[in-house]
Coordinates of N, CA, C and O in Angstrom, one line a residue:
X1 N 73.7 49.4 171.5 CA 74.3 49.5 170.1 C 75.7 49.1 169.6 O 76.5 50.0 170.2
X2 N 76.1 48.8 168.4 CA 77.2 48.6 167.8 C 77.6 49.3 166.8 O 76.2 49.6 166.4
X3 N 78.6 49.7 166.6 CA 78.7 50.8 165.5 C 79.2 49.8 164.4 O 80.2 48.7 164.3
X4 N 78.7 49.7 163.2 CA 78.8 49.3 162.0 C 80.3 49.6 161.4 O 80.5 51.0 161.5
X5 N 80.9 48.9 161.0 CA 82.8 49.0 160.3 C 81.9 49.3 159.1 O 81.6 48.3 158.5
X6 N 82.8 50.3 158.4 CA 82.4 50.5 157.3 C 84.5 50.4 156.6 O 85.1 51.2 157.1
X7 N 84.5 49.3 155.9 CA 85.5 49.2 155.2 C 85.7 49.9 153.9 O 85.3 49.7 153.0
X8 N 86.8 50.9 154.1 CA 86.9 51.9 152.9 C 88.1 51.1 151.9 O 88.8 50.8 152.3
X9 N 87.8 50.9 150.6 CA 88.5 50.0 149.5 C 90.0 51.3 149.2 O 89.2 52.4 148.7
X10 N 90.6 50.8 149.3 CA 92.3 51.5 149.3 C 92.5 51.0 147.9 O 92.8 50.2 147.3
X11 N 92.2 52.2 146.8 CA 92.5 52.0 145.4 C 94.2 52.4 145.0 O 94.5 53.7 145.8
X12 N 94.8 51.8 144.1 CA 95.8 52.4 143.9 C 95.5 54.1 142.9 O 94.5 54.3 142.9
X13 N 96.5 54.7 142.5 CA 96.3 55.6 142.1 C 95.8 55.9 140.1 O 94.8 56.9 140.4
X14 N 96.3 54.9 139.6 CA 95.8 54.6 138.8 C 95.8 52.6 138.1 O 96.2 52.0 139.0
X15 N 94.9 52.8 137.7 CA 94.4 51.0 137.0 C 95.5 50.6 136.2 O 95.6 49.1 135.9
X16 N 96.7 51.2 135.8 CA 97.9 50.8 134.8 C 98.4 50.0 135.1 O 98.6 49.9 136.5
X17 N 98.5 48.3 134.6 CA 99.1 47.6 135.0 C 100.8 47.5 133.9 O 101.0 46.2 133.9
X18 N 101.3 48.3 133.3 CA 102.1 48.4 132.6 C 102.1 47.8 131.3 O 103.1 47.4 131.2
X19 N 100.8 47.2 130.8 CA 100.8 46.2 129.7 C 99.7 46.9 128.8 O 98.2 47.0 129.0
X20 N 100.3 48.1 128.2 CA 99.4 48.9 127.2 C 99.7 48.6 125.7 O 100.2 48.7 125.2
X21 N 97.9 48.1 125.8 CA 98.0 47.6 124.4 C 96.6 47.7 124.0 O 95.6 47.3 124.5
X22 N 96.3 48.7 123.1 CA 94.9 49.4 123.1 C 94.2 48.1 121.7 O 94.6 48.1 120.8
X23 N 93.2 47.8 121.7 CA 92.4 47.0 120.9 C 91.9 47.8 120.1 O 90.9 48.7 120.1
X24 N 92.2 47.8 118.7 CA 91.7 49.1 117.5 C 90.6 48.9 117.5 O 90.0 49.7 117.4
X25 N 89.8 47.4 117.6 CA 88.4 47.6 117.3 C 87.0 47.9 118.6 O 86.5 48.7 117.8
X26 N 87.7 48.4 119.6 CA 87.6 49.2 121.2 C 87.4 49.8 121.7 O 87.3 51.0 122.3
X27 N 88.9 50.4 121.1 CA 90.0 51.4 121.6 C 89.8 51.4 123.5 O 89.9 52.1 124.2
X28 N 90.0 49.7 123.6 CA 89.8 49.2 125.3 C 91.5 49.1 125.6 O 91.8 47.8 124.7
X29 N 92.1 49.1 126.1 CA 93.6 49.2 126.8 C 93.3 47.2 127.3 O 92.4 47.2 128.5
X30 N 93.8 46.4 126.5 CA 93.8 44.9 127.2 C 94.5 45.0 128.6 O 93.9 43.7 129.0
X31 N 95.4 45.8 129.0 CA 95.9 45.3 130.2 C 95.6 46.1 131.6 O 95.0 45.4 133.1
X32 N 94.6 47.1 131.3 CA 93.5 48.0 132.1 C 92.2 47.9 132.3 O 91.5 48.3 133.0
X33 N 91.7 47.7 130.9 CA 90.4 48.1 130.7 C 89.7 49.0 130.9 O 88.5 49.4 130.0
X34 N 90.5 50.4 130.1 CA 90.2 51.9 130.1 C 89.7 51.7 128.8 O 91.0 51.3 128.2
X35 N 89.3 53.1 128.9 CA 89.2 53.3 127.1 C 89.9 54.3 126.9 O 90.5 55.0 127.5
X36 N 90.5 54.7 125.3 CA 91.5 55.7 125.6 C 91.1 56.7 126.0 O 92.1 57.6 126.8
X37 N 89.7 57.2 126.1 CA 89.4 58.6 126.3 C 89.6 58.2 128.0 O 89.9 59.6 128.8
X38 N 89.1 57.6 128.7 CA 89.2 57.6 130.4 C 91.0 57.7 130.6 O 91.4 58.1 131.8
X39 N 91.5 56.9 129.7 CA 93.2 57.1 129.9 C 94.1 58.5 129.5 O 94.8 58.8 130.3
X40 N 93.5 59.7 129.1 CA 93.5 60.1 128.5 C 93.5 61.7 129.7 O 94.0 62.4 130.3
X41 N 92.5 61.2 130.0 CA 91.5 62.3 131.3 C 91.5 62.1 132.6 O 91.3 62.5 133.4
X42 N 92.5 60.8 132.5 CA 92.7 60.1 134.3 C 92.9 61.4 135.3 O 92.6 61.5 136.5
X43 N 94.2 61.7 134.5 CA 95.0 62.9 135.8 C 94.3 63.9 135.8 O 94.2 64.6 136.9
X44 N 93.2 64.3 135.0 CA 92.4 65.7 135.6 C 90.8 65.1 136.2 O 90.1 65.6 136.1
X45 N 90.4 63.5 136.4 CA 89.2 63.7 136.5 C 89.1 63.2 138.3 O 89.8 63.1 139.1
X46 N 88.1 63.8 138.4 CA 87.8 63.5 140.3 C 87.5 62.4 140.8 O 87.2 61.3 139.7
X47 N 87.6 62.2 142.0 CA 87.4 60.7 142.6 C 86.0 60.3 141.9 O 85.6 58.9 141.7
X48 N 85.4 61.3 142.0 CA 83.2 60.8 141.8 C 83.5 60.1 140.4 O 82.9 59.5 140.1
X49 N 84.2 60.5 139.6 CA 84.7 60.5 137.9 C 85.1 59.2 137.7 O 84.3 58.3 136.8
X50 N 86.1 59.1 138.7 CA 86.9 57.9 138.6 C 86.1 56.6 138.9 O 86.1 55.8 138.4
X51 N 85.7 56.8 139.9 CA 84.8 55.8 140.6 C 83.5 55.0 139.8 O 83.7 53.4 140.0
X52 N 82.7 55.2 138.7 CA 82.1 54.1 138.0 C 83.5 53.3 136.9 O 82.7 52.4 136.9
X53 N 84.0 54.5 136.7 CA 85.2 53.3 136.2 C 85.7 52.2 136.8 O 86.1 51.4 136.1
X54 N 86.1 52.0 138.1 CA 86.7 51.4 138.7 C 85.8 50.4 139.0 O 85.7 49.3 139.2
X55 N 84.7 50.7 139.4 CA 83.0 49.6 139.4 C 83.3 48.5 137.8 O 83.1 47.6 138.3
X56 N 83.5 49.2 136.8 CA 83.3 48.5 135.6 C 84.4 47.8 135.8 O 84.4 46.7 134.9
X57 N 85.5 48.3 135.9 CA 87.0 47.7 135.4 C 86.2 46.2 136.3 O 87.4 45.1 136.1
X58 N 85.9 46.5 137.9 CA 86.1 45.2 139.0 C 85.0 44.0 138.4 O 85.3 43.0 138.2
X59 N 84.2 44.6 137.9 CA 83.0 44.1 137.2 C 83.7 43.0 135.8 O 83.2 42.2 136.3
X60 N 84.5 43.6 135.4 CA 84.5 43.4 134.2 C 85.9 42.4 134.6 O 86.7 41.5 133.0
X61 N 86.7 42.4 135.9 CA 87.8 41.6 136.4 C 89.1 42.0 136.3 O 90.3 41.5 135.9
X62 N 89.2 43.4 135.5 CA 90.9 44.2 135.5 C 91.4 44.0 136.4 O 92.4 44.5 136.8
X63 N 90.2 44.6 137.8 CA 90.7 44.9 139.2 C 90.2 44.2 140.2 O 88.6 43.4 140.2
X64 N 90.9 44.2 141.0 CA 90.5 43.7 142.5 C 91.0 43.4 143.3 O 92.5 44.2 143.4
X65 N 91.0 43.9 144.8 CA 90.9 44.0 146.0 C 92.7 43.4 146.1 O 93.5 43.8 146.6
X66 N 92.6 41.9 145.6 CA 94.2 41.7 145.5 C 95.2 42.4 144.8 O 96.7 41.9 145.4
X67 N 94.9 43.4 144.2 CA 95.4 43.8 143.4 C 96.7 44.4 144.2 O 97.5 44.9 144.0
X68 N 95.8 45.0 144.6 CA 96.2 46.3 145.7 C 97.9 45.8 146.6 O 97.3 44.9 147.5

C-alpha cells in the first residue's frame, strides 16, 4: 500500500488585495469579493468560519492558488 498524499492549501492571512472599493448595490468589495460583514468580522472568525468564504471567493475567481 502507498500513502495518499494530501496537499494542504496554504492561504494568506486575509483575501485583501489592497483594492478596497465596496459596490454599493451589493455591499461586496470589488478587490477581494468579501461582503462588508465578512470584512468586519474577519479578524474574529475561526478557520472553520473562514473556510466557506475562501471557497466562495475561489469559485467566483477572486482567489486562486497562484495568488499565494
